[in-house]
Amino acid sequence: MIDFADFLAPGVAADDVPELAPLAAAAPLIAAFITLFRGSEAEVLMRLLVLREIGQEADAPRWSPDALRGRFTYLDTVKLETVLKRLRDNALLEFADDGLYHLSDLGRNAVAAIAMLLRFSADEDTELGFLTAQLAGLQAVGSVTPEALGHLLSKLNDLTWHFEEAIASGSEFRILASRRRLAANERWLARGTEILNGLLADPDVSFDIARVAQRIGLAQSRLARADAGFQRALNKIEAQRVTLGASGISSSDVSAWLRRLDAARLASLADSALSIVPELTLLAGGHELIDRAETVLCDEVREREIDVALPPPDAPDAGLVPEQDDLALLEHFTRRLDDLADAAPLGAIVAGGGFAPAAYRLSLLALLADGETAIPATGPVGDFMRLAVDVTFGDRLVPLEEDGIAAISDGHVTPRTPQANAPAAALPLLDA
């Protein structure tokens, strides 16, 4: 028995609230949904995943524990067992005497309800589609209730209010979005009309059902007229649209661009463009205004205001020197390699001055070992590329522990002799 004492007002018993009776009677079904949706989002999604996968097997609805583990190999075994136990303990999943799992009646009903909600597309109104489909099913089995019709009527009135508010706002974007929403739900409105025609044509339908059905018909009529209201509002907006010069860009395009910007970007655009208080206060009477008008009409002032002459050009800065790259490290490294007498390991050639200069030298050696890079005719880079040395890179790392370098590729730099063959280059590695 559910205890409502903490929620009811003093002196009120649960039997005094008739609206609680149908909910209390459906406690097992409600407990099933509580089981599914209690906990973190990940836990809820995992329970729904397992329950839906078990329920989708129509030809063989019973599962052995090994079959379930094989089906959910992508889930952690312990977590899977926890989910199965939670579903089994709360009557959503049953474990038969033959050692096989299968969905209970409550579990199958829950899976079917969730599947119906998930089938609607993102453009459609999920609530309207679900309510209409539910009403169609109730009509098919002859169990339509005023409560089910009331839910649909409430949704239609809510849509009508939403569309009327969009038209009253005068916002082109809200009107277009509402129009798309109405177009996406046309099939549900048409299906609702068919259901109403069937209900009102039945001579045995109850008065309460007929009364709500007529109100639904009026609500659908208002929605049918909403599209014409959208078009009239868009025509007014089109008449007021402003085109920015001959660019072809309209005020709607500018508004759409502004709507895509975040708050920080909008604030930066408005910076120095708006002032909280007026920067200049003008106090003038009639005589002052007349004097100002006479001055503005003066030919001399008019010519000065329409003067469009360009300002004089600025003198160029003769002392401005183009920025040049600092190639001192390259030139120093070129002289070192040019004076190299014998073969030396990469570590001894590269190290010195820290990790960054060492990485720079290693990249230069890799460029030199490539052999296919175009060589500039002049300049420090060309001098470096024409050095008579061969660079080899091994496929393993050797420890160095110097200048912040933990390890470096095994390789050598060797002065070239006329008989030496160019060695094959490998990918250099430098580990900090």
Short mmCIF file of N, CA and C in Angstrom, two decimals, residues 210-362:
data_model
loop_
_atom_site.label_atom_id
_atom_site.label_comp_id
_atom_site.label_asym_id
_atom_site.label_seq_id
_atom_site.Cartn_x
_atom_site.Cartn_y
_atom_site.Cartn_z
N ALA A 210 -18.47 12.87 -28.08
CA ALA A 210 -18.88 13.73 -29.19
C ALA A 210 -18.56 15.19 -28.91
N ARG A 211 -18.73 15.63 -27.66
CA ARG A 211 -18.46 17.02 -27.32
C ARG A 211 -16.98 17.35 -27.50
N VAL A 212 -16.10 16.47 -26.99
CA VAL A 212 -14.66 16.72 -27.14
C VAL A 212 -14.24 16.61 -28.59
N ALA A 213 -14.85 15.69 -29.34
CA ALA A 213 -14.51 15.52 -30.76
C ALA A 213 -14.85 16.78 -31.54
N GLN A 214 -15.98 17.41 -31.25
CA GLN A 214 -16.33 18.65 -31.94
C GLN A 214 -15.34 19.77 -31.62
N ARG A 215 -14.90 19.86 -30.39
CA ARG A 215 -13.91 20.87 -30.03
C ARG A 215 -12.58 20.61 -30.73
N ILE A 216 -12.23 19.33 -30.90
CA ILE A 216 -11.01 19.00 -31.64
C ILE A 216 -11.15 19.44 -33.09
N GLY A 217 -12.35 19.25 -33.68
CA GLY A 217 -12.57 19.70 -35.04
C GLY A 217 -12.38 21.19 -35.20
N LEU A 218 -12.85 21.98 -34.23
CA LEU A 218 -12.65 23.43 -34.27
C LEU A 218 -11.16 23.79 -34.16
N ALA A 219 -10.46 23.09 -33.29
CA ALA A 219 -9.02 23.36 -33.14
C ALA A 219 -8.27 23.03 -34.42
N GLN A 220 -8.65 21.95 -35.10
CA GLN A 220 -7.99 21.61 -36.36
C GLN A 220 -8.32 22.62 -37.45
N SER A 221 -9.51 23.18 -37.41
CA SER A 221 -9.86 24.21 -38.39
C SER A 221 -8.99 25.45 -38.20
N ARG A 222 -8.74 25.82 -36.96
CA ARG A 222 -7.86 26.97 -36.70
C ARG A 222 -6.45 26.69 -37.19
N LEU A 223 -5.98 25.45 -37.00
CA LEU A 223 -4.64 25.11 -37.48
C LEU A 223 -4.59 25.12 -39.01
N ALA A 224 -5.68 24.70 -39.65
CA ALA A 224 -5.70 24.72 -41.11
C ALA A 224 -5.60 26.13 -41.67
N ARG A 225 -6.11 27.13 -40.92
CA ARG A 225 -6.03 28.52 -41.36
C ARG A 225 -4.69 29.17 -41.01
N ALA A 226 -3.89 28.47 -40.21
CA ALA A 226 -2.62 29.06 -39.78
C ALA A 226 -1.67 29.27 -40.94
N ASP A 227 -1.70 28.39 -41.95
CA ASP A 227 -0.76 28.52 -43.06
C ASP A 227 -1.03 29.81 -43.83
N ALA A 228 -2.33 30.16 -44.00
CA ALA A 228 -2.64 31.43 -44.65
C ALA A 228 -2.15 32.60 -43.82
N GLY A 229 -2.28 32.51 -42.50
CA GLY A 229 -1.75 33.56 -41.63
C GLY A 229 -0.24 33.70 -41.76
N PHE A 230 0.47 32.56 -41.88
CA PHE A 230 1.91 32.62 -42.09
C PHE A 230 2.25 33.36 -43.37
N GLN A 231 1.53 33.07 -44.45
CA GLN A 231 1.82 33.69 -45.73
C GLN A 231 1.57 35.19 -45.69
N ARG A 232 0.46 35.62 -45.05
CA ARG A 232 0.20 37.05 -44.95
C ARG A 232 1.29 37.77 -44.16
N ALA A 233 1.74 37.14 -43.06
CA ALA A 233 2.81 37.76 -42.26
C ALA A 233 4.11 37.84 -43.05
N LEU A 234 4.42 36.80 -43.83
CA LEU A 234 5.64 36.82 -44.64
C LEU A 234 5.55 37.86 -45.74
N ASN A 235 4.35 38.08 -46.30
CA ASN A 235 4.18 39.11 -47.32
C ASN A 235 4.45 40.50 -46.73
N LYS A 236 3.98 40.75 -45.51
CA LYS A 236 4.25 42.03 -44.86
C LYS A 236 5.75 42.23 -44.62
N ILE A 237 6.41 41.15 -44.19
CA ILE A 237 7.86 41.24 -43.94
C ILE A 237 8.60 41.50 -45.25
N GLU A 238 8.17 40.85 -46.34
CA GLU A 238 8.81 41.05 -47.64
C GLU A 238 8.67 42.50 -48.09
N ALA A 239 7.50 43.12 -47.82
CA ALA A 239 7.30 44.51 -48.22
C ALA A 239 8.21 45.46 -47.44
N GLN A 240 8.59 45.06 -46.23
CA GLN A 240 9.44 45.90 -45.40
C GLN A 240 10.92 45.53 -45.49
N ARG A 241 11.24 44.55 -46.30
CA ARG A 241 12.64 44.11 -46.39
C ARG A 241 13.49 45.19 -47.04
N VAL A 242 14.68 45.40 -46.52
CA VAL A 242 15.60 46.43 -47.01
C VAL A 242 16.80 45.75 -47.64
N THR A 243 17.16 46.18 -48.87
CA THR A 243 18.35 45.66 -49.55
C THR A 243 19.49 46.65 -49.37
N LEU A 244 20.64 46.14 -48.98
CA LEU A 244 21.80 46.99 -48.70
C LEU A 244 22.50 47.35 -50.01
N GLY A 245 22.13 48.50 -50.58
CA GLY A 245 22.75 48.96 -51.82
C GLY A 245 22.50 48.00 -52.96
N ALA A 246 23.53 47.83 -53.81
CA ALA A 246 23.45 46.90 -54.93
C ALA A 246 24.12 45.58 -54.63
N SER A 247 24.34 45.29 -53.35
CA SER A 247 25.06 44.06 -52.97
C SER A 247 24.20 42.81 -53.08
N GLY A 248 22.88 42.98 -53.10
CA GLY A 248 21.99 41.82 -53.10
C GLY A 248 21.76 41.25 -51.72
N ILE A 249 22.37 41.83 -50.72
CA ILE A 249 22.20 41.38 -49.33
C ILE A 249 21.04 42.15 -48.71
N SER A 250 20.11 41.41 -48.12
CA SER A 250 18.94 42.05 -47.52
C SER A 250 19.09 42.07 -46.01
N SER A 251 18.16 42.79 -45.37
CA SER A 251 18.16 42.86 -43.91
C SER A 251 17.92 41.48 -43.30
N SER A 252 17.19 40.61 -44.00
CA SER A 252 16.98 39.24 -43.49
C SER A 252 18.28 38.45 -43.49
N ASP A 253 19.10 38.66 -44.52
CA ASP A 253 20.40 37.97 -44.56
C ASP A 253 21.29 38.43 -43.40
N VAL A 254 21.28 39.74 -43.13
CA VAL A 254 22.07 40.25 -42.01
C VAL A 254 21.55 39.69 -40.69
N SER A 255 20.23 39.64 -40.54
CA SER A 255 19.65 39.09 -39.31
C SER A 255 20.00 37.62 -39.14
N ALA A 256 19.95 36.85 -40.24
CA ALA A 256 20.32 35.43 -40.16
C ALA A 256 21.77 35.26 -39.78
N TRP A 257 22.65 36.13 -40.29
CA TRP A 257 24.07 36.05 -39.94
C TRP A 257 24.27 36.38 -38.47
N LEU A 258 23.59 37.41 -37.98
CA LEU A 258 23.73 37.78 -36.58
C LEU A 258 23.23 36.69 -35.65
N ARG A 259 22.21 35.95 -36.05
CA ARG A 259 21.66 34.89 -35.20
C ARG A 259 22.62 33.72 -35.05
N ARG A 260 23.57 33.60 -35.99
CA ARG A 260 24.55 32.51 -35.89
C ARG A 260 25.74 32.85 -35.00
N LEU A 261 25.86 34.10 -34.56
CA LEU A 261 26.99 34.52 -33.74
C LEU A 261 26.69 34.25 -32.27
N ASP A 262 27.75 34.00 -31.50
CA ASP A 262 27.58 33.80 -30.07
C ASP A 262 27.52 35.15 -29.36
N ALA A 263 27.25 35.11 -28.06
CA ALA A 263 27.04 36.33 -27.29
C ALA A 263 28.30 37.20 -27.26
N ALA A 264 29.47 36.56 -27.14
CA ALA A 264 30.71 37.33 -27.07
C ALA A 264 30.96 38.10 -28.37
N ARG A 265 30.70 37.43 -29.50
CA ARG A 265 30.91 38.10 -30.79
C ARG A 265 29.92 39.25 -30.97
N LEU A 266 28.68 39.06 -30.57
CA LEU A 266 27.69 40.14 -30.67
C LEU A 266 28.08 41.33 -29.79
N ALA A 267 28.59 41.03 -28.60
CA ALA A 267 29.01 42.10 -27.70
C ALA A 267 30.18 42.89 -28.31
N SER A 268 31.10 42.20 -28.99
CA SER A 268 32.23 42.90 -29.60
C SER A 268 31.77 43.79 -30.75
N LEU A 269 30.72 43.36 -31.48
CA LEU A 269 30.21 44.19 -32.57
C LEU A 269 29.53 45.45 -32.03
N ALA A 270 28.86 45.31 -30.89
CA ALA A 270 28.14 46.44 -30.31
C ALA A 270 29.05 47.37 -29.50
N ASP A 271 30.30 46.99 -29.32
CA ASP A 271 31.21 47.81 -28.52
C ASP A 271 31.43 49.16 -29.20
N SER A 272 31.29 50.23 -28.45
CA SER A 272 31.46 51.61 -28.92
C SER A 272 30.38 52.04 -29.90
N ALA A 273 29.39 51.16 -30.17
CA ALA A 273 28.30 51.54 -31.08
C ALA A 273 27.08 52.04 -30.33
N LEU A 274 26.98 51.72 -29.06
CA LEU A 274 25.83 52.12 -28.26
C LEU A 274 26.33 52.87 -27.03
N SER A 275 25.54 53.79 -26.57
CA SER A 275 25.88 54.53 -25.34
C SER A 275 24.70 54.47 -24.39
N ILE A 276 25.00 54.34 -23.11
CA ILE A 276 23.95 54.22 -22.10
C ILE A 276 23.22 55.55 -21.92
N VAL A 277 23.96 56.66 -21.95
CA VAL A 277 23.36 57.99 -21.79
C VAL A 277 23.72 58.81 -23.03
N PRO A 278 22.92 59.80 -23.39
CA PRO A 278 23.27 60.64 -24.55
C PRO A 278 24.59 61.35 -24.33
N GLU A 279 25.42 61.37 -25.36
CA GLU A 279 26.72 62.02 -25.26
C GLU A 279 26.61 63.54 -25.42
N LEU A 280 25.52 64.01 -26.04
CA LEU A 280 25.37 65.43 -26.28
C LEU A 280 23.92 65.81 -26.02
N THR A 281 23.71 66.81 -25.21
CA THR A 281 22.35 67.29 -24.92
C THR A 281 22.17 68.64 -25.61
N LEU A 282 21.18 68.74 -26.48
CA LEU A 282 20.92 69.97 -27.23
C LEU A 282 19.69 70.65 -26.64
N LEU A 283 19.88 71.88 -26.15
CA LEU A 283 18.77 72.69 -25.63
C LEU A 283 18.66 73.91 -26.53
N ALA A 284 17.61 73.97 -27.33
CA ALA A 284 17.46 75.06 -28.28
C ALA A 284 16.01 75.45 -28.39
N GLY A 285 15.79 76.75 -28.58
CA GLY A 285 14.44 77.25 -28.78
C GLY A 285 14.15 77.50 -30.24
N GLY A 286 13.04 78.20 -30.50
CA GLY A 286 12.64 78.43 -31.88
C GLY A 286 13.60 79.30 -32.66
N HIS A 287 14.09 80.37 -32.04
CA HIS A 287 15.01 81.27 -32.75
C HIS A 287 16.31 80.56 -33.11
N GLU A 288 16.83 79.76 -32.17
CA GLU A 288 18.08 79.04 -32.45
C GLU A 288 17.90 78.05 -33.60
N LEU A 289 16.76 77.39 -33.63
CA LEU A 289 16.51 76.43 -34.71
C LEU A 289 16.40 77.13 -36.06
N ILE A 290 15.78 78.33 -36.08
CA ILE A 290 15.68 79.07 -37.34
C ILE A 290 17.06 79.50 -37.82
N ASP A 291 17.89 79.99 -36.90
CA ASP A 291 19.24 80.38 -37.28
C ASP A 291 20.02 79.20 -37.86
N ARG A 292 19.84 78.05 -37.23
CA ARG A 292 20.56 76.85 -37.72
C ARG A 292 20.06 76.46 -39.10
N ALA A 293 18.79 76.55 -39.33
CA ALA A 293 18.25 76.18 -40.65
C ALA A 293 18.78 77.10 -41.73
N GLU A 294 18.88 78.45 -41.43
CA GLU A 294 19.40 79.38 -42.41
C GLU A 294 20.86 79.08 -42.74
N THR A 295 21.60 78.69 -41.71
CA THR A 295 23.02 78.38 -41.93
C THR A 295 23.17 77.15 -42.81
N VAL A 296 22.36 76.14 -42.58
CA VAL A 296 22.46 74.90 -43.36
C VAL A 296 22.11 75.15 -44.81
N LEU A 297 21.15 76.07 -45.06
CA LEU A 297 20.73 76.35 -46.43
C LEU A 297 21.71 77.24 -47.18
N CYS A 298 22.69 77.75 -46.50
CA CYS A 298 23.68 78.60 -47.13
C CYS A 298 24.49 77.81 -48.16
N ASP A 299 24.76 78.42 -49.31
CA ASP A 299 25.50 77.73 -50.37
C ASP A 299 26.90 77.32 -49.91
N GLU A 300 27.53 78.19 -49.14
CA GLU A 300 28.90 77.88 -48.69
C GLU A 300 28.93 76.62 -47.82
N VAL A 301 27.97 76.51 -46.91
CA VAL A 301 27.91 75.33 -46.05
C VAL A 301 27.57 74.09 -46.86
N ARG A 302 26.66 74.24 -47.83
CA ARG A 302 26.26 73.08 -48.63
C ARG A 302 27.44 72.56 -49.43
N GLU A 303 28.24 73.46 -50.01
CA GLU A 303 29.39 73.01 -50.78
C GLU A 303 30.42 72.31 -49.89
N ARG A 304 30.58 72.84 -48.68
CA ARG A 304 31.53 72.21 -47.77
C ARG A 304 31.06 70.80 -47.35
N GLU A 305 29.78 70.62 -47.21
CA GLU A 305 29.26 69.32 -46.78
C GLU A 305 29.31 68.27 -47.88
N ILE A 306 29.25 68.74 -49.15
CA ILE A 306 29.29 67.76 -50.24
C ILE A 306 30.70 67.59 -50.80
N ASP A 307 31.69 68.18 -50.16
CA ASP A 307 33.07 68.04 -50.62
C ASP A 307 33.52 66.59 -50.43
N VAL A 308 33.91 65.92 -51.56
CA VAL A 308 34.30 64.51 -51.49
C VAL A 308 35.76 64.33 -51.90
N ALA A 309 36.56 65.39 -51.78
CA ALA A 309 37.97 65.28 -52.15
C ALA A 309 38.69 64.32 -51.22
N LEU A 310 39.62 63.57 -51.79
CA LEU A 310 40.39 62.61 -51.00
C LEU A 310 41.44 63.34 -50.17
N PRO A 311 41.77 62.84 -49.02
CA PRO A 311 42.83 63.46 -48.21
C PRO A 311 44.18 63.29 -48.88
N PRO A 312 45.16 64.13 -48.54
CA PRO A 312 46.49 64.01 -49.17
C PRO A 312 47.15 62.68 -48.79
N PRO A 313 47.98 62.15 -49.69
CA PRO A 313 48.62 60.86 -49.39
C PRO A 313 49.67 61.01 -48.30
N ASP A 314 49.89 59.95 -47.56
CA ASP A 314 50.92 59.93 -46.53
C ASP A 314 52.27 59.69 -47.17
N ALA A 315 53.30 60.30 -46.62
CA ALA A 315 54.66 60.09 -47.10
C ALA A 315 55.12 58.70 -46.68
N PRO A 316 55.77 57.94 -47.58
CA PRO A 316 56.24 56.60 -47.22
C PRO A 316 57.36 56.66 -46.18
N ASP A 317 57.43 55.67 -45.38
CA ASP A 317 58.46 55.57 -44.34
C ASP A 317 59.73 55.03 -44.97
N ALA A 318 60.70 55.90 -45.16
CA ALA A 318 61.94 55.49 -45.83
C ALA A 318 62.77 54.57 -44.96
N GLY A 319 62.59 54.62 -43.66
CA GLY A 319 63.40 53.80 -42.77
C GLY A 319 62.85 52.41 -42.53
N LEU A 320 61.73 52.09 -43.20
CA LEU A 320 61.11 50.78 -42.98
C LEU A 320 61.92 49.71 -43.70
N VAL A 321 62.40 48.73 -42.97
CA VAL A 321 63.23 47.65 -43.51
C VAL A 321 62.40 46.37 -43.51
N PRO A 322 62.37 45.64 -44.62
CA PRO A 322 61.61 44.38 -44.64
C PRO A 322 62.14 43.40 -43.60
N GLU A 323 61.23 42.69 -43.05
CA GLU A 323 61.59 41.71 -42.02
C GLU A 323 62.30 40.52 -42.65
N GLN A 324 63.39 40.07 -42.06
CA GLN A 324 64.16 38.95 -42.59
C GLN A 324 64.25 37.85 -41.54
N ASP A 325 64.35 36.61 -42.03
CA ASP A 325 64.49 35.47 -41.13
C ASP A 325 65.88 35.44 -40.53
N ASP A 326 65.97 35.02 -39.28
CA ASP A 326 67.24 34.88 -38.59
C ASP A 326 67.81 33.51 -38.93
N LEU A 327 68.83 33.50 -39.79
CA LEU A 327 69.44 32.24 -40.24
C LEU A 327 70.81 32.04 -39.62
N ALA A 328 71.07 32.68 -38.49
CA ALA A 328 72.40 32.55 -37.88
C ALA A 328 72.66 31.11 -37.46
N LEU A 329 71.65 30.43 -36.89
CA LEU A 329 71.84 29.05 -36.46
C LEU A 329 72.10 28.14 -37.65
N LEU A 330 71.44 28.40 -38.78
CA LEU A 330 71.68 27.60 -39.99
C LEU A 330 73.09 27.82 -40.51
N GLU A 331 73.53 29.06 -40.55
CA GLU A 331 74.87 29.33 -41.07
C GLU A 331 75.95 28.72 -40.17
N HIS A 332 75.74 28.80 -38.85
CA HIS A 332 76.72 28.20 -37.94
C HIS A 332 76.76 26.69 -38.11
N PHE A 333 75.60 26.07 -38.27
CA PHE A 333 75.54 24.61 -38.45
C PHE A 333 76.17 24.21 -39.78
N THR A 334 76.01 25.04 -40.82
CA THR A 334 76.64 24.76 -42.12
C THR A 334 78.16 24.75 -41.99
N ARG A 335 78.72 25.73 -41.27
CA ARG A 335 80.18 25.77 -41.09
C ARG A 335 80.67 24.54 -40.31
N ARG A 336 79.91 24.11 -39.29
CA ARG A 336 80.31 22.92 -38.51
C ARG A 336 80.38 21.68 -39.40
N LEU A 337 79.35 21.48 -40.21
CA LEU A 337 79.35 20.30 -41.09
C LEU A 337 80.41 20.39 -42.17
N ASP A 338 80.68 21.58 -42.65
CA ASP A 338 81.69 21.74 -43.71
C ASP A 338 83.09 21.42 -43.18
N ASP A 339 83.32 21.67 -41.87
CA ASP A 339 84.63 21.39 -41.26
C ASP A 339 84.71 19.98 -40.71
N LEU A 340 83.68 19.16 -40.87
CA LEU A 340 83.67 17.80 -40.31
C LEU A 340 84.69 16.95 -41.04
N ALA A 341 85.60 16.33 -40.27
CA ALA A 341 86.66 15.53 -40.88
C ALA A 341 86.30 14.05 -40.93
N ASP A 342 85.70 13.54 -39.88
CA ASP A 342 85.36 12.11 -39.81
C ASP A 342 83.88 11.95 -39.50
N ALA A 343 83.41 10.71 -39.68
CA ALA A 343 82.01 10.41 -39.39
C ALA A 343 81.71 10.61 -37.90
N ALA A 344 80.54 11.13 -37.61
CA ALA A 344 80.15 11.40 -36.22
C ALA A 344 78.70 10.96 -36.02
N PRO A 345 78.37 10.47 -34.82
CA PRO A 345 76.97 10.08 -34.57
C PRO A 345 76.04 11.29 -34.55
N LEU A 346 74.74 11.01 -34.76
CA LEU A 346 73.77 12.09 -34.78
C LEU A 346 73.73 12.85 -33.45
N GLY A 347 73.85 12.12 -32.34
CA GLY A 347 73.79 12.77 -31.05
C GLY A 347 74.84 13.83 -30.88
N ALA A 348 76.05 13.57 -31.35
CA ALA A 348 77.12 14.54 -31.20
C ALA A 348 76.94 15.73 -32.13
N ILE A 349 76.33 15.51 -33.28
CA ILE A 349 76.13 16.60 -34.24
C ILE A 349 74.97 17.47 -33.85
N VAL A 350 73.89 16.86 -33.35
CA VAL A 350 72.63 17.57 -33.10
C VAL A 350 72.64 18.30 -31.77
N ALA A 351 73.15 17.68 -30.71
CA ALA A 351 73.04 18.22 -29.36
C ALA A 351 73.76 19.55 -29.22
N GLY A 352 73.22 20.35 -28.30
CA GLY A 352 73.85 21.63 -28.00
C GLY A 352 72.84 22.77 -28.01
N GLY A 353 72.76 23.49 -26.88
CA GLY A 353 71.89 24.65 -26.82
C GLY A 353 70.48 24.37 -26.37
N GLY A 354 70.11 23.11 -26.08
CA GLY A 354 68.76 22.80 -25.64
C GLY A 354 68.00 21.98 -26.67
N PHE A 355 66.77 21.63 -26.29
CA PHE A 355 65.97 20.74 -27.14
C PHE A 355 65.56 21.41 -28.46
N ALA A 356 65.13 22.69 -28.40
CA ALA A 356 64.64 23.36 -29.60
C ALA A 356 65.72 23.48 -30.67
N PRO A 357 66.96 23.98 -30.36
CA PRO A 357 68.00 24.02 -31.40
C PRO A 357 68.35 22.62 -31.92
N ALA A 358 68.35 21.60 -31.01
CA ALA A 358 68.65 20.24 -31.45
C ALA A 358 67.60 19.74 -32.43
N ALA A 359 66.32 20.00 -32.14
CA ALA A 359 65.26 19.58 -33.06
C ALA A 359 65.40 20.29 -34.40
N TYR A 360 65.79 21.57 -34.39
CA TYR A 360 65.99 22.31 -35.64
C TYR A 360 67.12 21.69 -36.46
N ARG A 361 68.24 21.35 -35.79
CA ARG A 361 69.36 20.74 -36.53
C ARG A 361 68.96 19.37 -37.10
N LEU A 362 68.20 18.60 -36.31
CA LEU A 362 67.77 17.29 -36.80
C LEU A 362 66.88 17.42 -38.03
#
